[in-house]
CSV table of C-alpha atoms in Angstrom, one decimal:
chain,number,residue,atom,x,y,z
A,2,MET,CA,86.4,126.3,126.0
A,3,GLU,CA,89.6,124.2,126.0
A,4,ILE,CA,89.2,120.5,126.0
A,5,PRO,CA,91.8,119.0,128.3
A,6,TYR,CA,94.2,116.7,126.5
A,7,THR,CA,96.6,114.4,128.3
A,8,VAL,CA,99.8,113.7,126.5
A,9,LYS,CA,101.2,111.3,129.0
A,10,PRO,CA,100.0,107.7,129.1
A,11,ARG,CA,97.6,106.9,131.9
A,12,PRO,CA,99.2,104.7,134.6
A,13,ASP,CA,96.3,102.2,134.5
A,14,THR,CA,96.1,101.6,130.7
A,15,GLY,CA,99.6,102.5,129.8
A,16,LEU,CA,98.2,104.5,126.9
A,17,TYR,CA,97.3,108.0,126.1
A,18,ASN,CA,93.6,108.3,125.9
A,19,ALA,CA,93.3,109.0,122.2
A,20,LYS,CA,95.1,105.8,121.3
A,21,LEU,CA,92.8,103.7,123.4
A,22,GLY,CA,89.9,105.6,121.8
A,23,ILE,CA,91.0,104.9,118.2
A,24,TRP,CA,91.6,101.2,118.9
A,25,LEU,CA,88.1,100.9,120.3
A,26,PHE,CA,86.8,102.7,117.2
A,27,LEU,CA,88.8,100.4,114.9
A,28,ALA,CA,87.4,97.4,116.8
A,29,SER,CA,83.9,98.6,115.9
A,30,GLU,CA,85.1,99.1,112.3
A,31,VAL,CA,86.3,95.5,112.1
A,32,MET,CA,82.8,94.4,113.0
A,33,LEU,CA,81.2,96.8,110.4
A,34,PHE,CA,83.3,95.5,107.5
A,35,GLY,CA,83.2,92.0,109.0
A,36,GLY,CA,79.4,92.1,108.7
A,37,LEU,CA,79.6,93.1,105.0
A,38,PHE,CA,82.3,90.5,104.3
A,39,SER,CA,80.1,87.8,105.8
A,40,SER,CA,77.1,89.1,103.7
A,41,TYR,CA,79.4,88.8,100.7
A,42,ILE,CA,80.2,85.2,101.5
A,43,LEU,CA,76.6,84.3,102.2
A,44,LEU,CA,75.4,85.9,98.9
A,45,ARG,CA,78.1,84.4,96.9
A,46,VAL,CA,77.7,80.9,98.2
A,47,GLY,CA,74.0,81.1,97.8
A,48,ALA,CA,74.0,82.4,94.2
A,49,ASP,CA,73.5,80.0,91.3
A,50,LEU,CA,75.6,82.1,89.1
A,51,TRP,CA,78.4,84.5,90.1
A,52,PRO,CA,80.1,86.7,87.5
A,53,HIS,CA,83.9,86.9,87.0
A,54,GLY,CA,86.1,89.3,85.3
A,55,MET,CA,83.6,92.2,85.7
A,56,LEU,CA,86.3,94.5,87.2
A,57,SER,CA,89.6,95.6,85.7
A,58,ILE,CA,92.5,93.9,87.4
A,59,PRO,CA,95.2,96.3,86.3
A,60,ILE,CA,93.1,99.2,87.7
A,61,GLY,CA,92.5,97.4,91.0
A,62,THR,CA,96.2,96.5,91.2
A,63,PHE,CA,97.2,100.1,90.6
A,64,ASN,CA,94.9,101.2,93.4
A,65,THR,CA,96.3,98.6,95.7
A,66,PHE,CA,99.8,100.0,95.1
A,67,VAL,CA,98.6,103.5,95.7
A,68,LEU,CA,97.1,102.6,99.1
A,69,ILE,CA,100.1,100.7,100.2
A,70,ALA,CA,102.4,103.6,99.2
A,71,SER,CA,100.2,105.9,101.2
A,72,SER,CA,100.4,103.6,104.2
A,73,VAL,CA,104.2,103.8,104.0
A,74,THR,CA,104.3,107.6,103.6
A,75,VAL,CA,101.8,108.2,106.5
A,76,VAL,CA,104.0,106.2,108.9
A,77,MET,CA,107.1,108.0,107.6
A,78,ALA,CA,105.3,111.3,108.3
A,79,TRP,CA,104.7,110.2,111.9
A,80,ALA,CA,108.3,108.9,112.3
A,81,ASN,CA,109.7,112.3,111.1
A,82,LEU,CA,107.7,114.2,113.6
A,83,LYS,CA,109.1,111.9,116.3
A,84,LEU,CA,112.5,112.9,115.0
A,85,GLY,CA,111.5,116.5,115.3
A,86,ASN,CA,111.4,117.2,111.6
A,87,PRO,CA,108.1,118.9,110.6
A,88,GLY,CA,109.5,119.8,107.1
A,89,LYS,CA,109.8,116.1,106.2
A,90,PHE,CA,106.5,115.4,107.8
A,91,LYS,CA,104.8,117.9,105.4
A,92,PHE,CA,106.5,116.2,102.4
A,93,TYR,CA,105.3,112.7,103.4
A,94,MET,CA,101.9,113.8,104.4
A,95,ALA,CA,101.4,115.6,101.1
A,96,ILE,CA,102.3,112.4,99.3
A,97,THR,CA,99.8,110.5,101.4
A,98,ILE,CA,97.0,112.9,100.5
A,99,LEU,CA,97.9,112.8,96.9
A,100,CYS,CA,97.7,109.0,97.0
A,101,ALA,CA,94.3,109.3,98.6
A,102,LEU,CA,93.1,111.6,95.9
A,103,GLY,CA,94.6,109.3,93.3
A,104,PHE,CA,92.8,106.3,94.8
A,105,LEU,CA,89.5,108.1,94.8
A,106,SER,CA,89.9,109.5,91.3
A,107,VAL,CA,90.7,106.0,89.9
A,108,LYS,CA,87.7,104.5,91.9
A,109,SER,CA,85.4,107.2,90.5
A,110,TYR,CA,86.6,106.4,87.0
A,111,GLU,CA,85.9,102.7,87.6
A,112,TYR,CA,82.4,103.6,88.8
A,113,TYR,CA,81.8,105.8,85.7
A,114,VAL,CA,82.9,103.0,83.4
A,115,LYS,CA,80.4,100.7,85.1
A,116,PHE,CA,77.6,103.2,85.1
A,117,THR,CA,77.8,103.5,81.3
A,118,HIS,CA,78.2,99.8,80.5
A,119,TYR,CA,74.9,98.0,79.8
A,120,ASP,CA,73.3,94.6,79.7
A,121,VAL,CA,70.2,94.2,77.5
A,122,TRP,CA,67.8,91.2,78.0
A,123,PHE,CA,65.3,90.5,75.2
A,124,LYS,CA,61.6,89.4,75.5
A,125,ASP,CA,62.1,86.0,73.9
A,126,ASP,CA,64.8,83.7,72.5
A,127,ALA,CA,63.9,84.4,68.8
A,128,THR,CA,64.1,88.2,69.3
A,129,ALA,CA,67.4,87.8,71.2
A,130,GLU,CA,68.8,85.7,68.4
A,131,LYS,CA,67.8,88.3,65.8
A,132,TYR,CA,69.8,91.0,67.7
A,133,PHE,CA,72.8,88.7,68.3
A,134,LYS,CA,73.0,88.1,64.6
A,135,ALA,CA,72.6,91.8,63.8
A,136,ALA,CA,75.5,92.6,66.2
A,137,TYR,CA,78.0,89.8,65.5
A,138,GLY,CA,76.8,88.3,62.2
A,139,GLU,CA,75.6,84.8,61.5
A,140,LYS,CA,77.7,83.4,64.4
A,141,GLY,CA,76.1,85.9,66.8
A,142,PRO,CA,74.2,83.5,69.1
A,143,GLU,CA,77.4,81.5,69.6
A,144,GLU,CA,79.6,84.6,70.2
A,145,VAL,CA,77.1,85.9,72.9
A,146,ARG,CA,76.9,82.5,74.5
A,147,GLU,CA,80.8,82.4,74.7
A,148,LEU,CA,80.8,85.7,76.5
A,149,PHE,CA,78.1,84.5,78.9
A,150,VAL,CA,79.9,81.2,79.6
A,151,ASP,CA,83.1,83.2,80.2
A,152,ARG,CA,81.5,85.7,82.5
A,153,PHE,CA,80.0,83.0,84.8
A,154,HIS,CA,82.9,80.6,84.5
A,155,LEU,CA,80.4,77.9,83.5
A,156,HIS,CA,83.3,75.7,82.3
A,157,ASN,CA,84.4,75.6,85.9
A,158,THR,CA,81.2,75.1,87.8
A,159,ASN,CA,78.2,72.8,87.8
A,160,ALA,CA,75.9,75.7,86.9
A,161,LYS,CA,73.6,75.1,84.0
A,162,TYR,CA,73.6,77.2,80.9
A,163,ASP,CA,70.4,79.1,80.8
A,164,PRO,CA,69.4,80.7,77.5
A,165,ALA,CA,66.9,83.0,79.3
A,166,GLN,CA,69.7,84.7,81.1
A,167,ILE,CA,71.8,85.5,78.1
A,168,GLN,CA,72.0,89.2,77.3
A,169,LEU,CA,73.7,91.6,74.9
A,170,VAL,CA,76.5,93.5,76.5
A,171,GLY,CA,77.8,96.9,75.4
A,172,HIS,CA,77.3,100.6,75.3
A,173,ILE,CA,74.4,102.8,74.3
A,174,ALA,CA,75.3,105.7,71.9
A,175,GLY,CA,75.9,108.9,73.8
A,176,ASN,CA,77.0,106.9,76.9
A,177,PRO,CA,74.0,107.8,79.1
A,178,LEU,CA,74.7,107.4,82.9
A,179,CYS,CA,72.7,104.8,84.9
A,180,THR,CA,69.6,104.8,82.6
A,181,ASN,CA,67.1,101.9,82.4
A,182,LEU,CA,64.1,100.8,80.3
A,183,LYS,CA,61.6,102.7,82.4
A,184,LYS,CA,63.5,106.0,82.1
A,185,LEU,CA,64.0,105.6,78.4
A,186,LEU,CA,60.3,104.8,77.8
A,187,ALA,CA,59.3,107.8,80.0
A,188,ALA,CA,61.5,109.9,77.8
A,189,LYS,CA,59.4,108.7,74.8
A,190,GLN,CA,62.4,107.0,73.3
A,191,GLU,CA,61.5,104.1,71.0
A,192,THR,CA,64.9,102.8,69.9
A,193,ILE,CA,68.5,103.0,71.1
A,194,LYS,CA,71.8,102.7,69.2
A,195,PHE,CA,73.9,100.0,70.8
A,196,THR,CA,77.5,98.9,70.3
A,197,ALA,CA,78.1,95.4,71.6
A,198,ASP,CA,81.3,94.4,73.4
A,199,PRO,CA,84.0,92.7,71.3
A,200,PRO,CA,83.6,89.0,71.0
A,201,LYS,CA,85.8,86.7,73.2
A,202,GLY,CA,89.5,86.8,72.2
A,203,SER,CA,89.1,90.1,70.2
A,204,HIS,CA,89.4,93.8,70.9
A,205,GLU,CA,87.4,95.0,67.9
A,206,HIS,CA,83.9,96.2,68.6
A,207,PRO,CA,81.2,95.0,66.3
A,208,HIS,CA,79.3,97.7,64.3
A,209,GLU,CA,76.5,99.7,66.0
A,210,ILE,CA,73.0,98.3,65.8
A,211,GLU,CA,69.6,99.8,66.5
A,212,VAL,CA,67.5,98.1,69.2
A,213,LYS,CA,63.8,98.6,69.5
A,214,LEU,CA,62.8,99.2,73.1
A,215,SER,CA,59.6,97.2,72.5
A,216,ASP,CA,61.8,94.1,72.1
A,217,VAL,CA,63.6,94.7,75.4
A,218,GLN,CA,62.7,92.8,78.6
A,219,ARG,CA,65.2,94.6,80.8
A,220,LEU,CA,68.0,97.0,80.4
A,221,SER,CA,70.5,97.9,83.1
A,222,ALA,CA,73.8,99.6,83.6
A,223,TYR,CA,76.3,98.0,86.0
A,224,VAL,CA,74.6,99.7,89.0
A,225,PRO,CA,73.8,98.2,92.4
A,226,ALA,CA,70.3,97.2,91.0
A,227,HIS,CA,71.9,95.2,88.2
A,228,SER,CA,72.7,92.1,90.2
A,229,THR,CA,73.7,90.8,93.7
A,230,PHE,CA,77.3,91.0,92.6
A,231,PHE,CA,77.2,94.7,91.8
A,232,ALA,CA,75.0,95.5,94.9
A,233,ILE,CA,77.6,94.1,97.3
A,234,TYR,CA,80.5,95.4,95.2
A,235,PHE,CA,79.2,99.0,95.3
A,236,THR,CA,78.1,98.7,99.0
A,237,ILE,CA,81.5,97.6,100.2
A,238,THR,CA,83.7,99.7,97.9
A,239,ALA,CA,81.7,102.8,98.4
A,240,LEU,CA,81.8,102.4,102.2
A,241,HIS,CA,85.6,101.9,101.9
A,242,GLY,CA,85.8,104.9,99.6
A,243,LEU,CA,84.0,107.0,102.2
A,244,HIS,CA,86.6,105.9,104.7
A,245,VAL,CA,89.4,107.0,102.3
A,246,LEU,CA,87.7,110.3,101.9
A,247,GLY,CA,87.2,110.9,105.6
A,248,GLY,CA,90.8,109.8,106.4
A,249,ALA,CA,92.1,112.1,103.7
A,250,LEU,CA,90.2,115.1,105.0
A,251,VAL,CA,91.5,114.6,108.6
A,252,LEU,CA,95.1,114.1,107.4
A,253,ALA,CA,94.8,117.2,105.1
A,254,TYR,CA,93.7,119.2,108.1
A,255,PHE,CA,96.8,118.0,110.0
A,256,LEU,CA,99.0,119.0,107.0
A,257,PHE,CA,97.6,122.5,106.7
A,258,THR,CA,97.7,123.2,110.5
A,259,VAL,CA,101.1,121.6,111.3
A,260,ASP,CA,102.9,125.0,111.8
A,261,LYS,CA,100.4,126.2,114.3
A,262,TRP,CA,100.3,122.9,116.2
A,263,TRP,CA,104.0,122.3,116.1
A,264,LYS,CA,104.6,125.6,117.9
A,265,LYS,CA,101.7,125.2,120.4
A,266,ALA,CA,101.7,121.4,121.3
A,267,PRO,CA,104.2,119.2,119.5
A,268,GLU,CA,103.6,116.1,121.6
A,269,GLN,CA,99.8,116.3,121.2
A,270,PHE,CA,100.2,116.9,117.5
A,271,THR,CA,102.5,113.9,117.1
A,272,ASN,CA,100.0,111.7,119.0
A,273,ARG,CA,97.2,113.0,116.7
A,274,ILE,CA,99.3,111.9,113.7
A,275,GLU,CA,99.8,108.5,115.2
A,276,VAL,CA,96.0,108.1,115.8
A,277,GLY,CA,95.2,109.4,112.3
A,278,GLY,CA,97.8,107.1,110.9
A,279,LEU,CA,96.3,104.1,112.7
A,280,PHE,CA,93.0,104.8,111.0
A,281,TRP,CA,94.7,105.2,107.6
A,282,HIS,CA,96.5,101.8,108.0
A,283,PHE,CA,93.1,100.2,108.8
A,284,VAL,CA,91.6,101.5,105.6
A,285,ASP,CA,94.6,100.0,103.8
A,286,LEU,CA,94.1,96.7,105.6
A,287,VAL,CA,90.5,96.5,104.5
A,288,TRP,CA,91.5,97.0,100.9
A,289,ILE,CA,94.2,94.3,101.2
A,290,PHE,CA,91.3,91.8,101.7
A,291,LEU,CA,88.8,93.5,99.4
A,292,PHE,CA,91.1,93.5,96.3
A,293,PRO,CA,91.6,89.7,96.0
A,294,ILE,CA,88.1,88.9,97.2
A,295,ILE,CA,86.2,91.2,94.8
A,296,TYR,CA,88.6,91.5,91.8
A,297,LEU,CA,90.4,88.2,91.7
A,298,LEU,CA,88.5,85.4,93.2
B,30,MET,CA,104.6,93.5,126.6
B,31,SER,CA,105.7,93.2,130.2
B,32,HIS,CA,108.5,95.8,129.8
B,33,ASP,CA,107.6,99.3,130.5
B,34,HIS,CA,107.8,101.5,127.5
B,35,SER,CA,105.7,103.8,125.5
B,36,HIS,CA,105.2,105.0,122.0
B,37,SER,CA,103.4,108.0,123.3
B,38,HIS,CA,106.1,110.5,124.3
B,39,GLY,CA,106.7,113.6,122.5
B,40,PRO,CA,109.5,114.3,120.0
B,41,GLY,CA,112.9,114.3,121.5
B,42,GLU,CA,111.6,113.7,125.0
B,43,ALA,CA,113.3,111.0,127.1
B,44,CYS,CA,111.2,108.0,127.9
B,45,ALA,CA,110.0,108.1,131.5
B,46,HIS,CA,110.8,104.4,131.9
B,47,ASP,CA,113.9,104.3,129.9
B,48,HIS,CA,115.4,100.8,129.6
B,49,GLY,CA,118.1,102.0,127.3
B,50,HIS,CA,117.8,99.3,124.6
B,51,ASP,CA,114.1,99.8,124.1
B,52,ASP,CA,113.8,103.5,124.2
B,53,HIS,CA,111.2,103.9,121.5
B,54,ASN,CA,111.7,107.6,121.2
B,55,SER,CA,115.4,107.8,120.6
B,56,PRO,CA,116.4,109.0,117.1
B,57,GLU,CA,118.5,105.8,116.6
B,58,TYR,CA,115.4,103.7,117.3
B,59,ILE,CA,113.2,105.8,115.0
B,60,GLN,CA,115.8,105.6,112.2
B,61,LYS,CA,115.9,101.8,112.6
B,62,THR,CA,112.1,101.6,112.4
B,63,ILE,CA,112.1,103.9,109.3
B,64,LYS,CA,114.2,101.2,107.6
B,65,LYS,CA,111.7,98.6,108.8
B,66,TYR,CA,108.8,100.6,107.4
B,67,LEU,CA,110.4,100.8,104.0
B,68,MET,CA,111.2,97.1,104.0
B,69,VAL,CA,107.6,96.2,104.9
B,70,GLY,CA,106.4,98.6,102.1
B,71,GLY,CA,108.5,96.5,99.7
B,72,ILE,CA,107.1,93.2,101.1
B,73,LEU,CA,103.5,94.6,100.6
B,74,PHE,CA,104.3,95.6,97.0
B,75,GLY,CA,105.8,92.1,96.4
B,76,GLY,CA,102.8,90.4,98.0
B,77,THR,CA,100.4,92.3,95.7
B,78,VAL,CA,102.4,91.3,92.6
B,79,LEU,CA,102.3,87.7,93.8
B,80,THR,CA,98.5,87.8,94.4
B,81,VAL,CA,97.9,89.1,90.9
B,82,LEU,CA,100.3,86.6,89.4
B,83,MET,CA,98.5,83.8,91.2
B,84,TYR,CA,95.3,84.9,89.4
B,85,TYR,CA,96.9,84.1,86.0
B,86,VAL,CA,98.2,80.8,87.2
B,87,HIS,CA,95.4,78.3,86.8
B,88,ILE,CA,94.9,76.2,90.0
B,89,PRO,CA,92.3,73.5,89.3
B,90,SER,CA,91.0,73.5,92.9
B,91,VAL,CA,88.7,76.5,93.8
B,92,ALA,CA,89.3,75.8,97.5
B,93,ILE,CA,93.1,76.1,97.1
B,94,THR,CA,92.8,79.2,95.0
B,95,ILE,CA,90.7,80.9,97.7
B,96,ALA,CA,93.0,79.6,100.5
B,97,VAL,CA,96.2,80.9,98.7
B,98,ALA,CA,94.7,84.3,98.0
B,99,LEU,CA,93.5,84.7,101.6
B,100,LEU,CA,96.8,83.5,103.0
B,101,ILE,CA,98.7,86.1,101.0
B,102,ALA,CA,96.2,88.8,102.1
B,103,SER,CA,96.5,87.7,105.7
B,104,VAL,CA,100.3,87.9,105.6
B,105,LYS,CA,100.1,91.4,104.1
B,106,ALA,CA,97.5,92.4,106.7
B,107,GLY,CA,99.8,90.9,109.4
B,108,PHE,CA,102.7,93.2,108.3
B,109,VAL,CA,100.5,96.3,108.2
B,110,ALA,CA,99.0,95.6,111.7
B,111,GLY,CA,102.2,94.3,113.2
B,112,VAL,CA,104.7,96.9,112.0
B,113,PHE,CA,102.8,100.0,110.7
B,114,MET,CA,100.2,99.9,113.5
B,115,HIS,CA,102.8,98.8,116.0
B,116,LEU,CA,100.8,95.8,117.1
B,117,SER,CA,103.9,93.6,117.4
B,118,ASP,CA,104.9,95.6,120.4
B,119,GLU,CA,101.8,97.2,122.1
B,120,ARG,CA,100.2,97.6,125.4
B,121,LYS,CA,98.1,94.8,127.1
B,122,MET,CA,95.0,97.0,127.0
B,123,ILE,CA,95.0,97.1,123.2
B,124,TYR,CA,95.5,93.3,122.9
B,125,GLY,CA,92.5,92.9,125.3
B,126,VAL,CA,90.3,95.1,123.0
B,127,LEU,CA,91.4,93.2,119.9
B,128,LEU,CA,90.9,89.8,121.6
B,129,CYS,CA,87.2,90.7,122.1
B,130,THR,CA,87.0,91.9,118.4
B,131,VAL,CA,88.6,88.6,117.2
B,132,PHE,CA,86.2,86.6,119.3
B,133,PHE,CA,83.1,88.4,117.9
B,134,LEU,CA,84.5,88.4,114.3
B,135,ILE,CA,85.0,84.6,114.5
B,136,GLY,CA,81.5,84.3,115.9
B,137,LEU,CA,80.1,86.4,113.1
B,138,MET,CA,81.8,84.3,110.4
B,139,ALA,CA,81.0,81.0,112.1
B,140,LEU,CA,77.3,81.9,112.3
B,141,THR,CA,77.4,82.8,108.6
B,142,ILE,CA,78.9,79.4,107.7
B,143,TRP,CA,76.5,77.7,110.0
B,144,ALA,CA,73.6,79.5,108.3
B,145,MET,CA,74.8,78.3,104.9
B,146,HIS,CA,74.5,74.7,106.1
B,147,ASP,CA,71.2,75.2,107.9
B,148,GLN,CA,69.0,75.1,104.8
B,149,PRO,CA,65.3,74.2,105.1
B,150,PHE,CA,64.8,70.7,103.6
B,151,GLN,CA,61.3,71.4,102.4
B,152,THR,CA,60.5,74.8,100.9
B,153,MET,CA,57.0,76.1,101.3
B,154,ILE,CA,55.4,78.2,98.6
B,155,GLY,CA,52.0,79.6,99.2
B,156,GLY,CA,51.4,77.4,102.2
B,157,LYS,CA,52.1,74.2,100.2
B,158,PRO,CA,55.4,72.3,99.9
B,159,ALA,CA,57.1,73.3,96.6
């Protein structure tokens, strides 16, 4: 069955139907992301402590450049179809899809780094102090406190310094993905080998220490369950990532079927590219706000 | 918006309501817009660099830091919506749809901010005031 497609604008709306359709869809998307942004504001303002510098700014900046570049190339692809040049369309659309894949690869790498980075909370202050000294030497408690103050920008806010919240930050030997205390104990593990992060102002990792799991209160990778910050970070960026993936699949379909469509219905195809492009620009637009809000502020 | 034009004609096809100067399908017009797209791409790259540089410039006021970051993001978003998504020159129907969206989005954010100020003054724990 052939679905009828009107290329000409309707006299009442002045638009071809697909264009009105995509704008109605984008309006609903604004509300979807708007709901999540407002949740972010509410969670952040309501939080006693909010971490800073948990995400890599160079990586985030690189991904912003990649998405902006893809927005330029997708509109160039459309403009070249308008000029009747499907060859150049293919070139620009291929770059757009490469950018989308690049963005998703970098995002996956970012997620992987978070899923293998751990915070360890100890059962009491004395035990914690013992491990801080084992990791960083005699000045251990002070080094760990420095990292804590830095993470929560305590020098900038009125939040109180809370010793019960201080944790050892670093990597478990073998880089296990998304493990936690329950899983480790279920696997009959009694100790872990742990390399703490470098102290503030240094890039050198301290030597590996052995941590008894019986001393540990909580152990968590940077997964959504870690904290409110990571819960909202993963929710918003994963939803955005799914949009990038969905958009890339549709644009890739256009790229691979251009020859057939260009012969059969060039106007309809050009309209489809415009509609696909509008969605793609929206995905870029969401990231333009996400990047400063989550990475920088 | 009142002039009668369309983005939606096929390649090389003459505009049904050709006003000459605003024929959005003529190769000359498209060539001109291509230059505009590249320029906006450059502005967006510059805006991103500026946003990141602002992060390293320490502004004592948190409110100003947030305002500046959101202002730069809004300007960038304005260019994407206005030029790439052709909103600077679109049909009334789309403006109507977006007006509704903006109304509800403002409502959503306003309710959020209202909720933040609407805190209970006496918290109850286990049926007794905490």
